[in-house]
CSV table of C-alpha atoms in Angstrom, one decimal:
chain,number,residue,atom,x,y,z
A,1,MET,CA,0.0,0.0,0.0
A,2,GLY,CA,3.0,2.3,0.2
A,3,ASN,CA,2.7,3.4,-3.5
A,4,LEU,CA,-1.0,4.1,-3.0
A,5,ASP,CA,-0.4,6.2,0.1
A,6,GLU,CA,2.2,8.2,-1.8
A,7,LEU,CA,-0.2,8.7,-4.7
A,8,LEU,CA,-2.9,10.0,-2.3
A,9,ARG,CA,-0.4,12.3,-0.7
A,10,LEU,CA,0.6,13.8,-4.0
A,11,ALA,CA,-3.0,14.0,-5.2
A,12,ARG,CA,-3.8,16.4,-2.4
A,13,LYS,CA,-1.2,18.8,-3.7
A,14,ILE,CA,-2.5,18.8,-7.3
A,15,LYS,CA,-4.0,22.1,-8.4
A,16,PRO,CA,-6.6,22.7,-11.1
A,17,ALA,CA,-4.8,24.2,-14.1
A,18,TYR,CA,-6.9,24.8,-17.2
A,19,LYS,CA,-10.4,24.8,-18.5
A,20,ASN,CA,-11.5,21.2,-19.3
A,21,ASP,CA,-8.6,19.8,-17.4
A,22,CYS,CA,-8.8,16.3,-16.1
A,23,LEU,CA,-7.1,14.7,-13.1
A,24,ALA,CA,-6.6,11.0,-12.9
A,25,LEU,CA,-5.8,9.5,-9.5
A,26,LYS,CA,-4.8,5.9,-10.1
A,27,LEU,CA,-4.7,3.0,-7.7
A,28,ASN,CA,-1.9,0.4,-8.0
A,29,LYS,CA,-4.0,-2.1,-9.8
A,30,VAL,CA,-3.6,-4.0,-13.1
A,31,LYS,CA,-7.0,-2.8,-14.2
A,32,GLY,CA,-9.0,0.3,-13.2
A,33,SER,CA,-8.6,4.1,-13.5
A,34,GLY,CA,-8.9,5.0,-9.8
A,35,MET,CA,-10.7,8.3,-10.0
A,36,ILE,CA,-10.9,10.7,-12.9
A,37,ILE,CA,-12.2,14.2,-12.3
A,38,HIS,CA,-13.3,16.4,-15.2
A,39,ARG,CA,-13.7,20.1,-14.5
A,40,ILE,CA,-16.7,21.5,-16.5
A,41,HIS,CA,-17.4,25.2,-16.9
A,42,SER,CA,-20.6,25.3,-18.9
A,43,GLN,CA,-23.5,23.3,-20.3
A,44,ASP,CA,-21.8,23.2,-23.7
A,45,GLU,CA,-18.7,21.7,-22.2
A,46,TYR,CA,-20.9,19.2,-20.3
A,47,ILE,CA,-22.6,18.0,-23.5
A,48,LYS,CA,-19.2,17.4,-25.1
A,49,HIS,CA,-18.0,15.7,-22.0
A,50,GLN,CA,-21.0,13.3,-22.0
A,51,LEU,CA,-20.3,12.2,-25.5
A,52,ARG,CA,-16.6,11.6,-24.9
A,53,ASN,CA,-17.2,9.9,-21.5
A,54,LYS,CA,-20.1,7.7,-22.6
A,55,LEU,CA,-18.1,4.5,-22.7
A,56,ALA,CA,-16.7,5.1,-19.1
A,57,ILE,CA,-20.2,5.6,-17.8
A,58,GLN,CA,-21.5,2.5,-19.5
A,59,GLU,CA,-18.7,0.5,-18.0
A,60,HIS,CA,-19.5,1.9,-14.6
A,61,GLU,CA,-23.2,1.0,-15.0
A,62,ALA,CA,-22.2,-2.5,-16.0
A,63,TYR,CA,-20.1,-2.8,-12.9
A,64,LEU,CA,-23.0,-1.8,-10.7
A,65,LYS,CA,-25.3,-4.3,-12.4
A,66,GLN,CA,-22.7,-7.1,-12.0
A,67,HIS,CA,-22.2,-6.4,-8.3
A,68,THR,CA,-25.8,-5.7,-7.2
A,69,PRO,CA,-27.5,-9.0,-6.2
A,70,GLU,CA,-31.2,-9.6,-6.7
A,71,GLY,CA,-33.6,-9.8,-3.8
A,72,GLY,CA,-33.3,-6.4,-2.2
A,73,ASN,CA,-31.0,-7.5,0.6
A,74,GLU,CA,-28.0,-5.5,1.8
A,75,PHE,CA,-24.7,-6.5,0.4
A,76,THR,CA,-21.0,-5.3,0.3
A,77,ILE,CA,-18.7,-4.0,-2.4
A,78,ARG,CA,-15.0,-4.0,-1.9
A,79,GLY,CA,-13.1,-0.7,-2.4
A,80,TYR,CA,-10.6,1.7,-1.0
A,81,SER,CA,-12.0,4.0,1.7
A,82,TYR,CA,-10.3,7.4,1.5
A,83,THR,CA,-11.3,8.2,5.0
A,84,ALA,CA,-10.2,4.9,6.5
A,85,GLY,CA,-7.1,4.8,4.5
A,86,LYS,CA,-7.4,1.1,3.5
A,87,GLN,CA,-9.4,-1.4,1.5
A,88,VAL,CA,-12.8,-2.2,3.1
A,89,GLU,CA,-16.1,-3.9,2.3
A,90,PHE,CA,-18.5,-1.0,1.8
A,91,LEU,CA,-22.0,-1.7,3.1
A,92,VAL,CA,-24.8,-1.2,0.6
A,93,ASP,CA,-28.5,-1.4,1.3
A,94,TYR,CA,-31.8,0.1,0.2
A,95,GLN,CA,-32.3,2.8,2.8
A,96,HIS,CA,-33.2,6.3,1.6
A,97,SER,CA,-34.4,4.9,-1.7
A,98,GLY,CA,-38.2,5.4,-1.2
A,99,ASN,CA,-40.2,2.8,-3.0
A,100,SER,CA,-38.0,2.8,-6.1
A,101,GLY,CA,-36.5,-0.6,-5.3
A,102,ARG,CA,-33.1,0.8,-6.4
A,103,VAL,CA,-30.0,1.6,-4.3
A,104,ASN,CA,-29.6,5.2,-3.4
A,105,TRP,CA,-25.9,5.0,-4.1
A,106,ARG,CA,-25.2,8.6,-3.1
A,107,GLU,CA,-26.4,8.2,0.4
A,108,ARG,CA,-25.3,4.6,1.0
A,109,VAL,CA,-22.0,2.7,0.3
A,110,SER,CA,-21.0,3.2,3.9
A,111,CYS,CA,-17.5,2.6,5.1
A,112,PRO,CA,-17.5,0.1,8.0
A,113,GLU,CA,-14.5,1.9,9.6
A,114,THR,CA,-15.6,5.5,9.5
A,115,TYR,CA,-19.3,5.1,8.8
A,116,PHE,CA,-19.1,7.8,6.1
A,117,ASN,CA,-21.2,7.2,3.0
A,118,ASN,CA,-20.5,7.7,-0.7
A,119,ARG,CA,-21.4,11.4,-0.6
A,120,MET,CA,-19.4,12.2,2.5
A,121,ARG,CA,-16.2,10.3,1.5
A,122,ALA,CA,-16.2,11.9,-1.9
A,123,THR,CA,-16.6,15.4,-0.3
A,124,PHE,CA,-13.5,14.9,1.9
A,125,HIS,CA,-11.6,13.4,-1.0
A,126,LEU,CA,-12.4,16.2,-3.4
A,127,PHE,CA,-11.8,18.8,-0.7
A,128,ASP,CA,-8.2,17.6,-0.2
A,129,ILE,CA,-7.6,17.5,-4.0
A,130,GLU,CA,-9.2,20.8,-4.9
A,131,MET,CA,-9.4,23.3,-2.1
A,132,GLU,CA,-5.7,23.9,-1.2
A,133,ALA,CA,-6.4,24.1,2.6
A,134,TYR,CA,-3.7,24.7,5.1
A,135,PRO,CA,-3.8,23.6,8.8
A,136,ASP,CA,-4.5,27.2,9.8
A,137,SER,CA,-7.1,27.9,7.0
A,138,GLU,CA,-10.2,29.7,8.2
A,139,ILE,CA,-13.2,27.6,7.0
A,140,TYR,CA,-16.9,28.2,7.2
A,141,ILE,CA,-19.3,25.3,6.7
A,142,THR,CA,-23.1,25.8,6.6
A,143,GLU,CA,-23.8,23.0,9.1
A,144,GLN,CA,-22.8,22.3,12.7
A,145,ILE,CA,-24.5,19.2,14.1
A,146,THR,CA,-23.4,16.7,11.5
A,147,PRO,CA,-20.5,14.3,11.1
A,148,ILE,CA,-19.2,16.3,8.2
A,149,TYR,CA,-18.8,19.4,10.4
A,150,THR,CA,-17.1,17.3,13.1
A,151,TYR,CA,-14.6,15.9,10.5
A,152,PHE,CA,-13.6,19.4,9.3
A,153,LYS,CA,-13.5,20.8,12.8
A,154,ASN,CA,-11.2,18.0,14.0
A,155,LYS,CA,-8.9,18.4,11.0
A,156,TYR,CA,-9.0,22.3,10.8
A,157,SER,CA,-9.3,23.9,14.2
A,158,ARG,CA,-10.3,27.3,12.7
A,159,THR,CA,-13.5,25.8,11.2
A,160,VAL,CA,-16.7,27.6,12.0
A,161,GLY,CA,-20.1,26.0,11.5
A,162,SER,CA,-23.7,27.1,11.9
A,163,GLU,CA,-27.3,26.0,11.5
A,164,PHE,CA,-30.4,27.9,10.6
A,165,LEU,CA,-32.2,28.2,13.9
A,166,GLY,CA,-34.6,30.9,12.8
A,167,GLY,CA,-36.0,32.9,15.7
A,168,ARG,CA,-34.7,30.7,18.4
A,169,CYS,CA,-31.9,33.1,19.1
A,170,ALA,CA,-30.3,36.1,17.3
A,171,PHE,CA,-28.4,35.6,14.1
A,172,GLY,CA,-24.7,35.4,14.9
A,173,SER,CA,-25.3,34.1,18.4
A,174,VAL,CA,-25.3,30.6,19.8
A,175,ASP,CA,-28.1,28.7,21.5
A,176,GLU,CA,-28.0,26.8,24.8
A,177,ASN,CA,-26.4,23.9,23.0
A,178,GLY,CA,-23.6,26.0,21.5
A,179,ILE,CA,-25.1,25.9,18.0
A,180,ARG,CA,-24.5,29.1,16.0
A,181,ASN,CA,-27.5,30.6,14.3
A,182,GLU,CA,-26.9,32.0,10.7
A,183,THR,CA,-29.0,32.6,7.6
A,184,ILE,CA,-27.0,32.3,4.4
A,185,THR,CA,-28.8,35.2,2.8
A,186,ALA,CA,-27.5,37.6,5.5
A,187,LEU,CA,-24.5,36.2,7.2
A,188,THR,CA,-23.2,38.1,10.3
A,189,PHE,CA,-19.5,37.6,9.5
A,190,PRO,CA,-17.5,40.7,8.3
A,191,ASP,CA,-16.3,40.9,4.7
A,192,GLN,CA,-13.4,38.6,3.7
A,193,THR,CA,-13.5,36.5,6.9
A,194,PHE,CA,-12.8,33.1,5.5
A,195,ASP,CA,-10.4,31.3,3.2
A,196,ILE,CA,-12.8,28.5,2.3
A,197,LEU,CA,-16.6,28.1,2.4
A,198,ILE,CA,-18.4,24.7,2.2
A,199,SER,CA,-22.2,24.4,1.7
A,200,LEU,CA,-23.6,20.9,1.2
A,201,ASP,CA,-27.2,20.4,0.1
A,202,VAL,CA,-28.3,23.7,1.6
A,203,LEU,CA,-28.8,26.2,-1.2
A,204,GLU,CA,-31.8,24.3,-2.7
A,205,HIS,CA,-33.7,25.2,0.5
A,206,VAL,CA,-33.1,28.9,0.1
A,207,PRO,CA,-35.7,30.7,-2.0
A,208,ASP,CA,-33.6,33.9,-2.4
A,209,TYR,CA,-30.6,31.8,-3.5
A,210,LYS,CA,-29.0,34.7,-5.5
A,211,SER,CA,-28.6,36.7,-2.2
A,212,ALA,CA,-27.0,33.6,-0.7
A,213,PHE,CA,-24.5,33.4,-3.6
A,214,LYS,CA,-23.5,37.1,-3.0
A,215,GLU,CA,-23.1,36.5,0.7
A,216,CYS,CA,-20.9,33.5,0.1
A,217,ALA,CA,-18.7,35.7,-2.1
A,218,ARG,CA,-18.7,38.6,0.4
A,219,VAL,CA,-17.4,36.6,3.4
A,220,LEU,CA,-14.6,34.9,1.4
A,221,ARG,CA,-11.2,36.6,1.1
A,222,GLU,CA,-9.7,37.4,-2.3
A,223,GLY,CA,-8.4,34.0,-3.7
A,224,GLY,CA,-10.8,32.2,-1.4
A,225,LYS,CA,-12.6,29.1,-2.6
A,226,MET,CA,-16.1,27.7,-2.2
A,227,MET,CA,-17.2,24.1,-2.6
A,228,TRP,CA,-20.9,23.2,-2.6
A,229,SER,CA,-23.4,20.5,-3.7
A,230,VAL,CA,-27.1,20.9,-4.7
A,231,PRO,CA,-29.7,18.9,-6.5
A,232,PHE,CA,-28.7,19.4,-10.1
A,233,ALA,CA,-30.6,18.9,-13.4
A,234,ALA,CA,-27.6,18.3,-15.6
A,235,GLY,CA,-29.8,18.3,-18.7
A,236,SER,CA,-31.2,21.8,-18.0
A,237,PHE,CA,-29.7,25.2,-18.4
A,238,GLU,CA,-32.3,26.9,-16.4
A,239,ASN,CA,-32.9,26.3,-12.7
A,240,ILE,CA,-36.0,24.3,-12.0
A,241,VAL,CA,-38.0,26.4,-9.5
A,242,ARG,CA,-40.3,24.1,-7.4
A,243,ALA,CA,-41.6,26.7,-5.0
A,244,LYS,CA,-41.2,30.4,-4.2
A,245,VAL,CA,-42.2,32.9,-1.5
A,246,ASP,CA,-44.7,35.5,-2.5
A,247,ASN,CA,-45.8,38.1,0.0
A,248,GLY,CA,-44.5,35.9,2.8
A,249,GLU,CA,-46.4,32.9,1.6
A,250,VAL,CA,-44.9,29.7,0.1
A,251,VAL,CA,-46.4,29.1,-3.4
A,252,HIS,CA,-45.8,25.6,-4.8
A,253,ILE,CA,-45.1,25.5,-8.6
A,254,LEU,CA,-44.4,21.7,-8.5
A,255,PRO,CA,-45.5,19.1,-6.0
A,256,PRO,CA,-43.8,19.8,-2.7
A,257,GLU,CA,-40.4,18.0,-2.2
A,258,TYR,CA,-39.0,17.7,1.3
A,259,HIS,CA,-35.4,16.7,2.2
A,260,GLY,CA,-34.0,15.3,5.5
A,261,ASP,CA,-33.3,17.9,8.2
A,262,PRO,CA,-31.0,17.2,11.1
A,263,LEU,CA,-33.0,19.7,13.2
A,264,SER,CA,-36.5,18.5,12.4
A,265,SER,CA,-38.2,15.2,11.6
A,266,ASP,CA,-40.6,17.2,9.4
A,267,GLY,CA,-37.9,17.7,6.8
A,268,VAL,CA,-37.2,21.0,4.9
A,269,LEU,CA,-38.8,22.2,1.7
A,270,CYS,CA,-36.8,22.2,-1.5
A,271,PHE,CA,-37.4,25.4,-3.5
A,272,GLN,CA,-35.3,24.6,-6.6
A,273,HIS,CA,-33.1,22.1,-8.4
A,274,PHE,CA,-30.3,24.0,-10.1
A,275,GLY,CA,-29.3,23.9,-13.8
A,276,TRP,CA,-26.2,25.2,-15.6
A,277,GLU,CA,-27.3,28.9,-15.2
A,278,MET,CA,-26.2,28.5,-11.6
A,279,LEU,CA,-22.6,28.8,-12.7
A,280,GLU,CA,-23.3,32.1,-14.4
A,281,GLN,CA,-25.2,33.3,-11.4
A,282,MET,CA,-22.3,32.5,-9.2
A,283,ARG,CA,-20.0,34.5,-11.5
A,284,GLU,CA,-22.4,37.4,-11.3
A,285,ALA,CA,-22.3,37.1,-7.5
A,286,GLY,CA,-18.6,37.8,-7.4
A,287,PHE,CA,-16.7,34.6,-8.3
A,288,ARG,CA,-14.2,34.7,-11.1
A,289,ASP,CA,-13.9,30.9,-11.9
A,290,VAL,CA,-16.8,28.5,-11.4
A,291,TYR,CA,-17.0,24.9,-12.5
A,292,ALA,CA,-18.4,21.5,-11.8
A,293,LEU,CA,-16.3,18.5,-10.8
A,294,CYS,CA,-17.7,15.4,-12.6
A,295,PHE,CA,-16.4,12.2,-11.2
A,296,HIS,CA,-17.1,8.6,-10.3
A,297,SER,CA,-14.9,5.7,-9.1
A,298,THR,CA,-15.5,2.0,-8.6
A,299,GLU,CA,-12.2,1.7,-6.8
A,300,PHE,CA,-13.0,4.4,-4.2
A,301,GLY,CA,-16.7,3.4,-3.9
A,302,TYR,CA,-18.1,6.6,-5.5
A,303,LEU,CA,-20.8,4.7,-7.2
A,304,GLY,CA,-24.1,5.3,-8.9
A,305,GLY,CA,-23.0,7.0,-12.1
A,306,GLU,CA,-21.3,10.3,-12.6
A,307,GLN,CA,-21.6,12.6,-9.6
A,308,LEU,CA,-21.2,16.4,-9.5
A,309,MET,CA,-19.6,18.8,-7.0
A,310,PHE,CA,-19.2,22.5,-7.6
A,311,VAL,CA,-16.2,24.8,-6.9
A,312,ALA,CA,-15.9,28.6,-7.2
A,313,ASN,CA,-12.8,30.7,-6.9
A,314,LYS,CA,-13.0,34.3,-5.8
């Protein structure tokens, strides 16, 4: 495993260089590409990428079909856990899949050592490759009572997290449990406070998301970086608005869609799925370089087809 550990160490130092560039992180195996990351800046680039990457996606889908047993029972898939630092048997089951009868690959494929699922492990992996963090980097993450926040806080001591607590206490203050209250459309931090900002599956719950984009740019220093994930309609340029707020009332345009909320069993309303215009809107909000990271990996257990994470440089 020595060669692999060295590859992983070097991968963390690799910087994005050019438009449409591609990073391949290879495992020491006879067959397999490890993880290939494509950086996509627009819908046009994505369409070309889909055509050129079609065979790789077909091979990935064939791998899933081959390794998914019939019967709907939980099973394991062997792979390298980035967070555990070794080969493991990832646990796969049908939780969070509704009545689809299909595996929710993004939210499963759990590491038996660290308990991080596909989405979490990929987040940490991409962060180390892409975000150029130092031990003393000042990081803001728009969550605080999650394992993801704990991971970053343990690794980077100058990490600040928050939750949206509404009127439970003043914005910028903490409640009786030490949870900081913030709203991403009007953050209480001074201008240029942070080096890095992370927002995972939050912005779809914000009706005034353009104000949130501007706030994220405002609190980042020049040269700062933002990483975020949202429900994304890769085939659409325009954002798909599911609900909006009109005169203080929620108006549903599409059937209500609720996502899990660590603060409430009721869930939280999804106001939009984003399309490629989101990248242009982020540029308009104050970011100079915005792109999607398109990736998947059978070796690292990032399964379920091509996944997307987004990065913006100020």
